Tab-separated table of C-alpha atoms in Angstrom:
chain	number	residue	atom	x	y	z
Q	1	UNK	CA	8.060	8.769	-11.518
Q	2	UNK	CA	7.271	10.477	-15.025
Q	3	UNK	CA	6.636	7.089	-16.332
Q	4	UNK	CA	4.169	6.231	-13.310
Q	5	UNK	CA	2.439	9.476	-14.279
Q	6	UNK	CA	2.389	8.746	-17.728
Q	7	UNK	CA	1.053	5.114	-17.147
Q	8	UNK	CA	-1.779	6.612	-15.067
Q	9	UNK	CA	-2.774	9.202	-17.679
Q	10	UNK	CA	-2.585	6.739	-20.653
Q	11	UNK	CA	-4.494	4.173	-18.703
Q	12	UNK	CA	-7.357	6.393	-17.577
Q	13	UNK	CA	-7.609	7.811	-21.155
Q	14	UNK	CA	-7.523	4.424	-22.493
Q	15	UNK	CA	-10.643	3.225	-19.960
Q	16	UNK	CA	-12.492	6.458	-20.796
Q	17	UNK	CA	-11.743	5.977	-24.532
Q	18	UNK	CA	-13.145	2.250	-24.230
Q	19	UNK	CA	-16.218	3.016	-22.357
Q	20	UNK	CA	-16.930	6.045	-24.430
Q	21	UNK	CA	-16.520	4.152	-27.962
Q	22	UNK	CA	-18.590	1.522	-26.507
Q	23	UNK	CA	-21.300	3.595	-25.424
Q	24	UNK	CA	-21.249	5.713	-28.669
Q	25	UNK	CA	-21.356	2.611	-30.699
Q	26	UNK	CA	-24.283	1.089	-29.100
Q	27	UNK	CA	-26.142	4.304	-29.136
Q	28	UNK	CA	-25.498	4.942	-32.701
Q	29	UNK	CA	-26.328	1.215	-33.684
Q	30	UNK	CA	-29.518	1.418	-31.779
Q	31	UNK	CA	-30.471	4.880	-33.170
Q	32	UNK	CA	-29.763	3.875	-36.647
Q	33	UNK	CA	-31.647	0.623	-36.370
Q	34	UNK	CA	-34.632	2.451	-34.672
Q	35	UNK	CA	-34.882	5.078	-37.701
Q	36	UNK	CA	-34.351	2.411	-40.566
Q	37	UNK	CA	-36.845	0.044	-39.033
Q	38	UNK	CA	-39.234	2.844	-38.465
Q	39	UNK	CA	-39.125	4.128	-42.168
Q	40	UNK	CA	-39.400	0.620	-43.577
Q	41	UNK	CA	-42.474	0.092	-41.172
Q	42	UNK	CA	-44.145	2.995	-42.311
Q	43	UNK	CA	-43.618	2.333	-46.037
Q	44	UNK	CA	-44.822	-1.101	-45.718
Q	45	UNK	CA	-47.799	0.188	-44.130
Q	46	UNK	CA	-48.518	2.768	-46.893
Q	47	UNK	CA	-48.092	0.053	-49.478
Q	48	UNK	CA	-50.558	-2.155	-47.634
Q	49	UNK	CA	-53.088	0.436	-47.088
Q	50	UNK	CA	-52.655	1.025	-50.883
Q	51	UNK	CA	-53.612	-2.517	-51.791
Q	52	UNK	CA	-56.436	-2.493	-49.411
Q	53	UNK	CA	-57.897	0.606	-50.997
Q	54	UNK	CA	-57.643	-0.806	-54.685
Q	55	UNK	CA	-59.121	-4.119	-53.503
Q	56	UNK	CA	-62.166	-2.678	-52.075
Q	57	UNK	CA	-63.114	-0.470	-54.832
Q	58	UNK	CA	-62.205	-0.177	-58.531
Q	59	UNK	CA	-59.840	2.738	-58.853
Q	60	UNK	CA	-58.558	4.173	-62.114
Q	61	UNK	CA	-55.445	6.059	-62.961
Q	62	UNK	CA	-57.652	9.474	-62.936
Q	63	UNK	CA	-58.422	8.741	-59.209
Q	64	UNK	CA	-54.917	9.228	-58.142
Q	65	UNK	CA	-54.602	12.463	-59.917
Q	66	UNK	CA	-52.727	15.232	-58.515
Q	67	UNK	CA	-55.025	17.919	-59.266
Q	68	UNK	CA	-57.316	16.897	-56.555
Q	69	UNK	CA	-58.510	20.253	-55.069
Q	70	UNK	CA	-60.090	18.827	-51.925
Q	71	UNK	CA	-56.949	16.744	-51.239
Q	72	UNK	CA	-59.443	13.784	-50.042
Q	73	UNK	CA	-58.606	11.243	-52.818
Q	74	UNK	CA	-56.644	8.222	-52.396
Q	75	UNK	CA	-53.358	9.946	-53.502
Q	76	UNK	CA	-53.562	12.227	-50.507
Q	77	UNK	CA	-54.131	9.259	-48.462
Q	78	UNK	CA	-50.847	7.883	-49.452
Q	79	UNK	CA	-48.853	11.123	-49.373
Q	80	UNK	CA	-50.201	12.729	-46.365
Q	81	UNK	CA	-48.869	10.226	-43.180
Q	82	UNK	CA	-45.443	9.333	-44.970
Q	83	UNK	CA	-44.201	12.037	-47.343
Q	84	UNK	CA	-43.874	9.268	-50.162
Q	85	UNK	CA	-43.672	9.900	-53.802
Q	86	UNK	CA	-46.466	8.545	-56.078
Q	87	UNK	CA	-46.351	7.878	-59.806
Q	88	UNK	CA	-49.288	6.810	-61.677
Q	89	UNK	CA	-49.078	4.377	-64.470
Q	90	UNK	CA	-51.828	3.480	-66.881
Q	91	UNK	CA	-52.354	0.575	-69.193
Q	92	UNK	CA	-49.218	-0.976	-70.751
Q	93	UNK	CA	-47.048	0.916	-67.964
Q	94	UNK	CA	-47.498	4.526	-69.803
Q	95	UNK	CA	-46.839	7.315	-67.109
Q	96	UNK	CA	-50.105	9.098	-66.492
Q	97	UNK	CA	-49.133	11.406	-63.741
Q	98	UNK	CA	-45.270	11.758	-63.584
Q	99	UNK	CA	-44.010	11.594	-60.160
Q	100	UNK	CA	-41.476	14.151	-58.465
Q	101	UNK	CA	-38.993	13.255	-59.309
Q	102	UNK	CA	-39.893	10.850	-62.215
Q	103	UNK	CA	-39.435	7.235	-61.283
Q	104	UNK	CA	-38.215	4.589	-63.646
Q	105	UNK	CA	-40.584	2.208	-65.315
Q	106	UNK	CA	-39.217	-1.428	-65.693
Q	107	UNK	CA	-40.598	-4.375	-67.523
Q	108	UNK	CA	-42.059	-5.700	-63.924
Q	109	UNK	CA	-43.588	-2.466	-63.480
Q	110	UNK	CA	-45.495	-2.708	-66.810
Q	111	UNK	CA	-46.497	-6.245	-66.176
Q	112	UNK	CA	-48.183	-4.976	-63.029
Q	113	UNK	CA	-49.881	-2.366	-64.615
Q	114	UNK	CA	-51.361	-4.887	-66.916
Q	115	UNK	CA	-52.207	-7.390	-64.205
Q	116	UNK	CA	-56.027	-8.347	-64.129
Q	117	UNK	CA	-55.880	-8.716	-60.278
Q	118	UNK	CA	-56.219	-5.425	-58.141
Q	119	UNK	CA	-53.664	-5.314	-55.467
Q	120	UNK	CA	-51.071	-7.227	-57.163
Q	121	UNK	CA	-47.489	-6.222	-56.235
Q	122	UNK	CA	-44.123	-5.785	-57.106
Q	123	UNK	CA	-41.914	-6.409	-54.510
Q	124	UNK	CA	-39.865	-3.770	-52.661
Q	125	UNK	CA	-36.724	-2.542	-54.502
Q	126	UNK	CA	-34.186	0.192	-54.165
Q	127	UNK	CA	-33.238	2.211	-57.129
Q	128	UNK	CA	-31.250	5.253	-57.978
Q	129	UNK	CA	-33.069	8.499	-58.991
Q	130	UNK	CA	-30.965	11.570	-59.628
Q	131	UNK	CA	-28.304	10.550	-57.283
Q	132	UNK	CA	-30.622	9.875	-54.338
Q	133	UNK	CA	-31.701	6.251	-53.206
Q	134	UNK	CA	-35.461	5.405	-53.201
Q	135	UNK	CA	-37.365	2.419	-52.111
Q	136	UNK	CA	-40.064	1.758	-54.671
Q	137	UNK	CA	-43.108	-0.719	-54.718
Q	138	UNK	CA	-45.689	-0.904	-57.640
Q	139	UNK	CA	-49.407	-1.923	-56.947
Q	140	UNK	CA	-51.762	-3.071	-59.692
Q	141	UNK	CA	-55.020	-1.383	-60.039
Q	142	UNK	CA	-56.297	-4.406	-61.479
Q	143	UNK	CA	-58.336	-5.253	-64.831
Q	144	UNK	CA	-55.131	-4.132	-66.587
Q	145	UNK	CA	-56.327	-0.363	-65.728
Q	146	UNK	CA	-52.583	0.691	-64.414
Q	147	UNK	CA	-50.766	0.568	-61.498
Q	148	UNK	CA	-49.474	3.185	-58.640
Q	149	UNK	CA	-45.917	3.389	-57.938
Q	150	UNK	CA	-45.166	4.368	-54.463
Q	151	UNK	CA	-41.397	5.535	-53.708
Q	152	UNK	CA	-39.707	6.599	-50.270
Q	153	UNK	CA	-36.442	8.548	-50.252
Q	154	UNK	CA	-34.154	6.957	-47.703
Q	155	UNK	CA	-30.642	8.413	-48.764
Q	156	UNK	CA	-31.518	11.885	-46.676
Q	157	UNK	CA	-32.069	9.474	-43.625
Q	158	UNK	CA	-28.828	7.961	-44.301
Q	159	UNK	CA	-27.210	11.183	-44.787
Q	160	UNK	CA	-28.615	12.196	-41.205
Q	161	UNK	CA	-27.297	9.058	-39.707
Q	162	UNK	CA	-24.067	9.662	-41.239
Q	163	UNK	CA	-23.914	13.100	-40.026
Q	164	UNK	CA	-24.821	11.527	-36.693
Q	165	UNK	CA	-22.038	9.083	-36.916
Q	166	UNK	CA	-19.671	11.722	-37.442
Q	167	UNK	CA	-20.820	13.923	-34.530
Q	168	UNK	CA	-20.831	10.498	-32.473
Q	169	UNK	CA	-16.965	10.411	-33.487
Q	170	UNK	CA	-16.194	13.767	-32.820
Q	171	UNK	CA	-17.718	13.567	-29.413
Q	172	UNK	CA	-15.678	10.412	-28.564
Q	173	UNK	CA	-12.389	11.947	-29.659
Q	174	UNK	CA	-13.191	15.042	-27.336
Q	175	UNK	CA	-14.318	12.728	-24.373
Q	176	UNK	CA	-11.004	10.974	-24.842
Q	177	UNK	CA	-8.811	14.032	-25.025
Q	178	UNK	CA	-10.668	15.307	-22.009
Q	179	UNK	CA	-10.194	12.045	-20.210
Q	180	UNK	CA	-6.258	12.506	-21.008
Q	181	UNK	CA	-6.069	15.783	-20.042
Q	182	UNK	CA	-8.170	14.901	-16.601
Q	183	UNK	CA	-6.064	11.837	-16.050
Q	184	UNK	CA	-2.887	13.869	-16.606
Q	185	UNK	CA	-4.044	16.350	-13.844
Q	186	UNK	CA	-5.362	13.618	-11.569
Q	187	UNK	CA	-2.198	11.461	-11.976
Q	188	UNK	CA	-0.056	14.539	-11.209
Q	189	UNK	CA	-2.165	15.432	-8.236
Q	190	UNK	CA	-1.908	11.989	-6.934
Q	191	UNK	CA	1.712	11.384	-8.044
Q	192	UNK	CA	3.076	14.743	-6.663
Q	193	UNK	CA	3.697	13.480	-3.088
Q	194	UNK	CA	5.064	10.333	-4.406
Q	195	UNK	CA	7.347	12.485	-6.698
Q	196	UNK	CA	8.663	14.511	-3.490
Q	197	UNK	CA	8.939	11.178	-1.561
Q	198	UNK	CA	11.086	9.393	-4.443
Q	199	UNK	CA	13.270	12.531	-4.667
Q	200	UNK	CA	13.929	12.252	-0.924
Q	201	UNK	CA	14.887	8.665	-1.217
Q	202	UNK	CA	17.003	9.507	-4.043
Q	203	UNK	CA	18.803	12.143	-2.175
Q	204	UNK	CA	19.384	9.475	0.675
Q	205	UNK	CA	20.952	7.153	-1.855
Q	206	UNK	CA	23.058	9.617	-3.611
Q	207	UNK	CA	24.385	11.416	-0.410
Q	208	UNK	CA	24.050	8.766	2.191
Q	209	UNK	CA	22.757	11.391	4.407
Q	210	UNK	CA	19.966	10.264	6.751
Q	211	UNK	CA	18.830	13.740	8.252
Q	212	UNK	CA	16.862	14.734	4.962
Q	213	UNK	CA	13.767	16.120	5.558
Q	214	UNK	CA	10.943	13.828	4.274
Q	215	UNK	CA	7.686	15.748	3.125
Q	216	UNK	CA	4.701	14.319	4.755
Q	217	UNK	CA	1.082	15.003	4.055
Q	218	UNK	CA	-2.237	13.632	4.174
Q	219	UNK	CA	-3.697	10.854	5.984
Q	220	UNK	CA	-4.027	8.156	3.069
Q	221	UNK	CA	-1.596	5.539	1.824
Q	222	UNK	CA	1.023	7.987	0.497
Q	223	UNK	CA	0.937	9.883	3.699
Q	224	UNK	CA	1.339	6.532	5.892
Q	225	UNK	CA	4.094	5.541	3.417
Q	226	UNK	CA	5.810	9.280	3.827
Q	227	UNK	CA	5.404	8.855	7.739
Q	228	UNK	CA	6.946	5.437	7.575
Q	229	UNK	CA	9.778	6.248	5.351
Q	230	UNK	CA	10.316	9.400	7.758
Q	231	UNK	CA	10.487	6.957	11.052
Q	232	UNK	CA	12.785	4.370	9.196
Q	233	UNK	CA	15.355	7.223	8.345
Q	234	UNK	CA	15.214	8.673	11.824
Q	235	UNK	CA	15.530	5.062	13.331
Q	236	UNK	CA	18.574	4.469	10.680
Q	237	UNK	CA	20.062	7.583	11.582
Q	238	UNK	CA	19.802	6.830	15.260
Q	239	UNK	CA	21.379	3.343	14.533
Q	240	UNK	CA	24.181	4.826	12.684
Q	241	UNK	CA	24.927	7.257	15.486
Q	242	UNK	CA	24.826	4.567	17.921
Q	243	UNK	CA	27.109	2.569	15.961
Q	244	UNK	CA	29.374	5.432	15.591
Q	245	UNK	CA	29.496	6.065	19.198
Q	246	UNK	CA	29.957	2.359	19.790
Q	247	UNK	CA	32.988	2.016	17.472
Q	248	UNK	CA	34.642	5.257	18.954
Q	249	UNK	CA	34.007	4.170	22.312
Q	250	UNK	CA	35.247	0.617	21.636
Q	251	UNK	CA	38.577	2.133	19.906
Q	252	UNK	CA	38.995	4.206	22.985
Q	253	UNK	CA	38.542	1.319	25.462
Q	254	UNK	CA	40.569	-1.085	23.406
Q	255	UNK	CA	43.744	1.090	23.199
Q	256	UNK	CA	44.645	0.512	27.001
Q	257	UNK	CA	44.654	-3.252	26.997
Q	258	UNK	CA	46.390	-3.310	23.465
Q	259	UNK	CA	48.937	-1.129	24.694
Q	260	UNK	CA	49.402	-3.325	27.925
Q	261	UNK	CA	49.776	-6.150	25.827
Q	262	UNK	CA	52.062	-4.749	23.232
Q	263	UNK	CA	54.376	-3.632	26.145
Q	264	UNK	CA	54.475	-6.886	28.102
Q	265	UNK	CA	55.104	-8.893	24.662
Q	266	UNK	CA	57.896	-6.749	24.095
Q	267	UNK	CA	59.155	-7.899	27.363
Q	268	UNK	CA	58.833	-11.383	26.258
Q	269	UNK	CA	62.172	-11.052	24.090
Q	270	UNK	CA	64.043	-10.599	27.371
Q	271	UNK	CA	62.097	-13.054	29.669
Q	272	UNK	CA	65.005	-15.065	29.968
Q	273	UNK	CA	67.020	-12.075	31.656
Q	274	UNK	CA	64.269	-11.414	33.999
Q	275	UNK	CA	64.122	-12.660	37.538
Q	276	UNK	CA	61.834	-15.635	38.273
Q	277	UNK	CA	59.194	-13.233	40.216
Q	278	UNK	CA	59.107	-10.741	37.360
Q	279	UNK	CA	58.625	-13.524	34.994
Q	280	UNK	CA	55.535	-14.816	37.001
Q	281	UNK	CA	54.131	-11.514	37.262
Q	282	UNK	CA	54.564	-10.684	33.404
Q	283	UNK	CA	52.897	-13.972	32.755
Q	284	UNK	CA	50.097	-13.328	35.150
Q	285	UNK	CA	49.747	-9.709	33.851
Q	286	UNK	CA	49.373	-11.183	30.203
Q	287	UNK	CA	46.657	-13.616	31.273
Q	288	UNK	CA	44.555	-11.121	32.931
Q	289	UNK	CA	44.850	-8.572	30.026
Q	290	UNK	CA	44.165	-10.906	27.518
Q	291	UNK	CA	41.128	-12.277	29.782
Q	292	UNK	CA	39.855	-8.704	30.047
Q	293	UNK	CA	40.224	-7.980	26.400
Q	294	UNK	CA	38.359	-11.268	25.673
Q	295	UNK	CA	35.347	-9.994	27.839
Q	296	UNK	CA	35.533	-6.635	26.427
Q	297	UNK	CA	35.277	-8.128	22.950
Q	298	UNK	CA	32.483	-10.215	24.049
Q	299	UNK	CA	30.834	-7.243	25.711
Q	300	UNK	CA	31.156	-5.193	22.247
Q	301	UNK	CA	29.696	-8.019	20.459
Q	302	UNK	CA	26.707	-8.578	22.525
Q	303	UNK	CA	26.029	-4.938	22.802
Q	304	UNK	CA	26.277	-4.438	19.016
Q	305	UNK	CA	23.966	-7.735	18.424
Q	306	UNK	CA	21.382	-6.797	20.901
Q	307	UNK	CA	19.252	-4.569	18.928
Q	308	UNK	CA	19.396	-7.044	15.775
Q	309	UNK	CA	18.693	-10.195	18.125
Q	310	UNK	CA	16.668	-12.796	15.996
Q	311	UNK	CA	15.905	-14.888	18.980
Q	312	UNK	CA	11.830	-15.469	18.839
Q	313	UNK	CA	9.898	-13.998	21.763
Q	314	UNK	CA	8.161	-16.501	23.825
Q	315	UNK	CA	6.266	-16.463	27.488
Q	316	UNK	CA	8.491	-17.237	30.318
Q	317	UNK	CA	8.648	-16.976	33.910
Q	318	UNK	CA	11.372	-14.365	34.700
Q	319	UNK	CA	11.505	-15.585	38.514
Q	320	UNK	CA	12.583	-18.926	37.144
Q	321	UNK	CA	15.040	-17.379	34.846
Q	322	UNK	CA	16.412	-15.290	37.778
Q	323	UNK	CA	16.850	-18.589	39.775
Q	324	UNK	CA	18.686	-20.210	37.030
Q	325	UNK	CA	21.225	-17.361	37.021
Q	326	UNK	CA	21.631	-17.394	40.602
Q	327	UNK	CA	22.577	-21.375	40.275
Q	328	UNK	CA	25.383	-20.421	37.939
Q	329	UNK	CA	26.429	-17.285	39.970
Q	330	UNK	CA	26.752	-19.134	43.166
Q	331	UNK	CA	28.953	-21.788	41.581
Q	332	UNK	CA	31.111	-19.337	39.968
Q	333	UNK	CA	31.495	-16.886	42.730
Q	334	UNK	CA	30.785	-18.971	45.997
Q	335	UNK	CA	28.402	-16.123	47.312
Q	336	UNK	CA	25.189	-16.466	48.918
Q	337	UNK	CA	22.515	-15.418	46.385
Q	338	UNK	CA	18.792	-15.696	46.990
Q	339	UNK	CA	15.801	-15.177	44.804
Q	340	UNK	CA	12.231	-13.786	45.879
Q	341	UNK	CA	9.434	-13.985	43.519
Q	342	UNK	CA	6.222	-11.732	44.093
Q	343	UNK	CA	3.024	-12.131	42.122
Q	344	UNK	CA	2.710	-12.921	38.541
Q	345	UNK	CA	6.263	-12.732	36.931
Q	346	UNK	CA	5.308	-14.212	33.249
Q	347	UNK	CA	6.392	-11.828	30.627
Q	348	UNK	CA	6.797	-12.147	26.672
Q	349	UNK	CA	10.589	-11.716	25.961
Q	350	UNK	CA	13.631	-13.373	24.409
Q	351	UNK	CA	15.066	-15.710	27.181
Q	352	UNK	CA	18.951	-15.250	26.288
Q	353	UNK	CA	18.814	-11.327	26.265
Q	354	UNK	CA	16.796	-11.175	29.620
Q	355	UNK	CA	19.164	-14.077	31.102
Q	356	UNK	CA	22.142	-11.848	30.261
Q	357	UNK	CA	20.760	-8.756	31.814
Q	358	UNK	CA	19.984	-10.804	35.158
Q	359	UNK	CA	23.322	-12.406	34.998
Q	360	UNK	CA	25.126	-8.786	34.193
Q	361	UNK	CA	23.376	-7.432	37.311
Q	362	UNK	CA	24.262	-10.215	39.720
Q	363	UNK	CA	27.896	-10.261	38.525
Q	364	UNK	CA	27.838	-6.394	39.067
Q	365	UNK	CA	26.626	-7.012	42.735
Q	366	UNK	CA	29.217	-9.511	43.463
Q	367	UNK	CA	32.102	-7.452	42.111
Q	368	UNK	CA	31.582	-4.432	44.159
Q	369	UNK	CA	30.101	-6.304	47.100
Q	370	UNK	CA	33.647	-7.729	47.786
Q	371	UNK	CA	32.737	-8.056	51.727
Q	372	UNK	CA	30.550	-10.991	51.063
Q	373	UNK	CA	28.838	-11.004	54.540
Q	374	UNK	CA	25.550	-10.211	53.442
Q	375	UNK	CA	23.656	-12.062	50.722
Q	376	UNK	CA	23.029	-10.690	47.342
Q	377	UNK	CA	19.252	-10.294	46.946
Q	378	UNK	CA	17.284	-10.669	43.349
Q	379	UNK	CA	13.661	-9.722	43.750
Q	380	UNK	CA	11.460	-10.302	40.794
Q	381	UNK	CA	8.159	-8.687	41.521
Q	382	UNK	CA	4.967	-8.985	39.001
Q	383	UNK	CA	1.580	-7.945	38.779
Q	384	UNK	CA	-0.428	-7.959	42.092
Q	385	UNK	CA	-2.378	-10.894	42.830
Q	386	UNK	CA	-6.111	-10.446	43.237
Q	387	UNK	CA	-7.795	-10.006	46.931
Q	388	UNK	CA	-9.449	-13.287	46.328
Q	389	UNK	CA	-6.466	-15.031	46.970
Q	390	UNK	CA	-6.403	-13.354	50.128
Q	391	UNK	CA	-3.666	-10.839	49.767
Q	392	UNK	CA	-3.712	-7.103	50.421
Q	393	UNK	CA	-2.381	-5.418	47.329
Q	394	UNK	CA	-1.051	-2.594	49.590
Q	395	UNK	CA	0.969	-5.064	51.723
Q	396	UNK	CA	4.775	-5.406	51.119
Q	397	UNK	CA	5.485	-8.179	48.890
Q	398	UNK	CA	2.140	-8.019	47.037
Q	399	UNK	CA	3.657	-6.718	43.874
Q	400	UNK	CA	2.517	-3.852	41.830
Q	401	UNK	CA	0.577	-3.265	38.790
Q	402	UNK	CA	2.110	-2.666	35.162
Q	403	UNK	CA	5.422	-4.339	34.046
Q	404	UNK	CA	7.517	-7.044	36.077
Q	405	UNK	CA	10.285	-5.517	37.978
Q	406	UNK	CA	13.827	-7.233	38.575
Q	407	UNK	CA	15.887	-5.780	41.470
Q	408	UNK	CA	19.345	-6.892	42.542
Q	409	UNK	CA	20.208	-5.595	46.111
Q	410	UNK	CA	23.843	-5.546	47.433
Q	411	UNK	CA	25.462	-4.204	50.628
Q	412	UNK	CA	28.397	-2.873	48.929
Q	413	UNK	CA	29.882	0.497	49.263
Q	414	UNK	CA	27.101	2.149	47.140
Q	415	UNK	CA	27.322	4.719	44.635
Q	416	UNK	CA	27.640	8.629	44.428
Q	417	UNK	CA	24.757	10.345	42.927
Q	418	UNK	CA	26.697	11.479	39.792
Q	419	UNK	CA	27.493	7.749	39.341
Q	420	UNK	CA	23.749	6.726	39.764
Q	421	UNK	CA	22.776	9.050	36.646
Q	422	UNK	CA	25.652	7.680	34.518
Q	423	UNK	CA	26.004	4.303	35.673
Q	424	UNK	CA	24.068	2.832	32.484
Q	425	UNK	CA	26.187	4.697	29.932
Q	426	UNK	CA	28.572	2.531	27.880
Q	427	UNK	CA	32.097	2.276	29.196
Q	428	UNK	CA	31.332	4.428	32.020
Q	429	UNK	CA	32.979	3.349	35.290
Q	430	UNK	CA	32.840	5.003	38.328
Q	431	UNK	CA	36.053	6.322	40.050
Q	432	UNK	CA	36.371	3.702	42.844
Q	433	UNK	CA	35.682	0.935	40.192
Q	434	UNK	CA	38.349	1.872	37.660
Q	435	UNK	CA	41.002	-0.575	39.304
Q	436	UNK	CA	38.622	-3.388	39.330
Q	437	UNK	CA	38.306	-5.906	36.246
Q	438	UNK	CA	35.364	-5.269	33.754
Q	439	UNK	CA	34.511	-3.383	30.498
Q	440	UNK	CA	31.994	-0.855	31.512
Q	441	UNK	CA	29.518	-2.482	29.095
Q	442	UNK	CA	27.457	-4.801	31.488
Q	443	UNK	CA	25.025	-2.288	32.870
Q	444	UNK	CA	24.806	-0.922	29.339
Q	445	UNK	CA	23.510	-4.281	28.077
Q	446	UNK	CA	21.101	-4.254	30.980
Q	447	UNK	CA	19.575	-0.924	29.799
Q	448	UNK	CA	19.432	-2.109	26.265
Q	449	UNK	CA	17.579	-5.180	26.933
Q	450	UNK	CA	15.101	-3.530	29.316
Q	451	UNK	CA	14.555	-0.912	26.602
Q	452	UNK	CA	14.060	-3.563	23.717
Q	453	UNK	CA	11.295	-5.239	26.055
Q	454	UNK	CA	9.286	-2.054	26.841
Q	455	UNK	CA	11.051	-1.494	30.154
Q	456	UNK	CA	13.737	0.922	31.705
Q	457	UNK	CA	16.803	0.379	33.982
Q	458	UNK	CA	17.079	2.030	37.184
Q	459	UNK	CA	19.625	2.265	39.947
Q	460	UNK	CA	19.495	4.052	43.400
Q	461	UNK	CA	21.086	3.775	46.849
Q	462	UNK	CA	19.971	1.028	49.351
Q	463	UNK	CA	18.902	1.964	52.828
Q	464	UNK	CA	21.394	0.658	55.312
Q	465	UNK	CA	24.221	0.838	52.614
Q	466	UNK	CA	24.401	-0.739	49.320
Q	467	UNK	CA	22.959	-0.232	45.989
Q	468	UNK	CA	19.641	-1.484	44.147
Q	469	UNK	CA	20.099	-1.873	40.445
Q	470	UNK	CA	17.485	-3.516	38.028
Q	471	UNK	CA	15.162	-3.171	35.115
Q	472	UNK	CA	11.404	-3.516	34.436
Q	473	UNK	CA	10.158	-5.628	31.432
Q	474	UNK	CA	6.374	-4.950	29.970
Q	475	UNK	CA	3.922	-7.713	30.539
Q	476	UNK	CA	0.616	-8.937	28.801
Q	477	UNK	CA	-2.430	-9.957	30.546
Q	478	UNK	CA	-3.358	-13.655	30.418
Q	479	UNK	CA	-4.787	-14.855	27.215
Q	480	UNK	CA	-3.519	-11.808	25.231
Q	481	UNK	CA	-2.101	-13.044	22.184
Q	482	UNK	CA	0.340	-10.182	21.652
Q	483	UNK	CA	-1.032	-8.580	18.714
């Protein structure tokens, strides 16, 4: 998690640095370009004004004397608007009025001073004077009378721009450092809950304990992740507890048939010494014990795999499924089994699991209702039919709102109150049923299937004797796509 925090900090600082450098560079470049262009424009305008003056009237070097007390001569017209330096040359390029600082006079400048045409120009050039850089232009007065040198210092402007550049770099560095610190603070704030969540996950991985408290705060994605992780741990802990209890209960239940089988198998060594009647009883006992052990193992496998069933959910008619179960049960048991459907009995579910649950209910009823005088009834009640179909919703058989209900009714001996509340527990068997074959897992599977389908299992005594045992299954309205 520390690497994530470092990555977040570096990323934030890198983005801030890139943006700041780009903005600083563009700002500095625009400012420098504007200042330089502005200076060049001003200098060009001064030189052009000077050329216009010498062309309009014949000027002499004395007209540009610095001693003009009125400050209204051509020299002041040049200096005043642009703070330029002026040096006046006489015929032959002799210095008449030295500039401050003195400007170098080259052969090109002397040639301009002797030029016969007023306004003749020596193109702008850059010279080094006393360690400072100047932009210099020489304008001829005409008639060989001399020339005027106009100079503009730009080294101080470059110094100013250089200082601006340094300040921009310092500002960029300060922004980058501030962005890094802010990114670190923000990353620490954002990842703090992730660090705690990662710590909880590492504790689970290290200790294997699923009951670790997961810190959950906020309603953003991190908070949702924490709550989902907490719910996952709760479900895993419950699943682990269910598996532990299943293994303990299964181990307890398996001891009895295994002990009996081991005893009977030990007697097989002396089978030749046993009377024929005892032999037949021993073989029958072995067959019964092996069959019960097989049934118990099958029930355990079905119960253990019930929650991880990969069978796809699809829409089915629970009444038709119950009729299929009844057909098989009639053939196996020879009992009279009736199926009654009321209302809309279509549900979204796993056919194999639901068929297993209904089959367990019917087999349970056939086992306990040993008299066989009355038929075993399977009633599947769906949602109410509308009054437009001519059915009174309050009338018997009109169904009920909500989930589909499956009931199996028998006329057996019934159940005691203490048995009704525990009949769906794993391996639980009522006192009067312990002598009958069975594993005590059939009704537990019914409850697991009902719970997995959004319903619940129920059991109560039937009026006139017998028991009603069943479960409910959640349904969806017609046209609902299940989302």
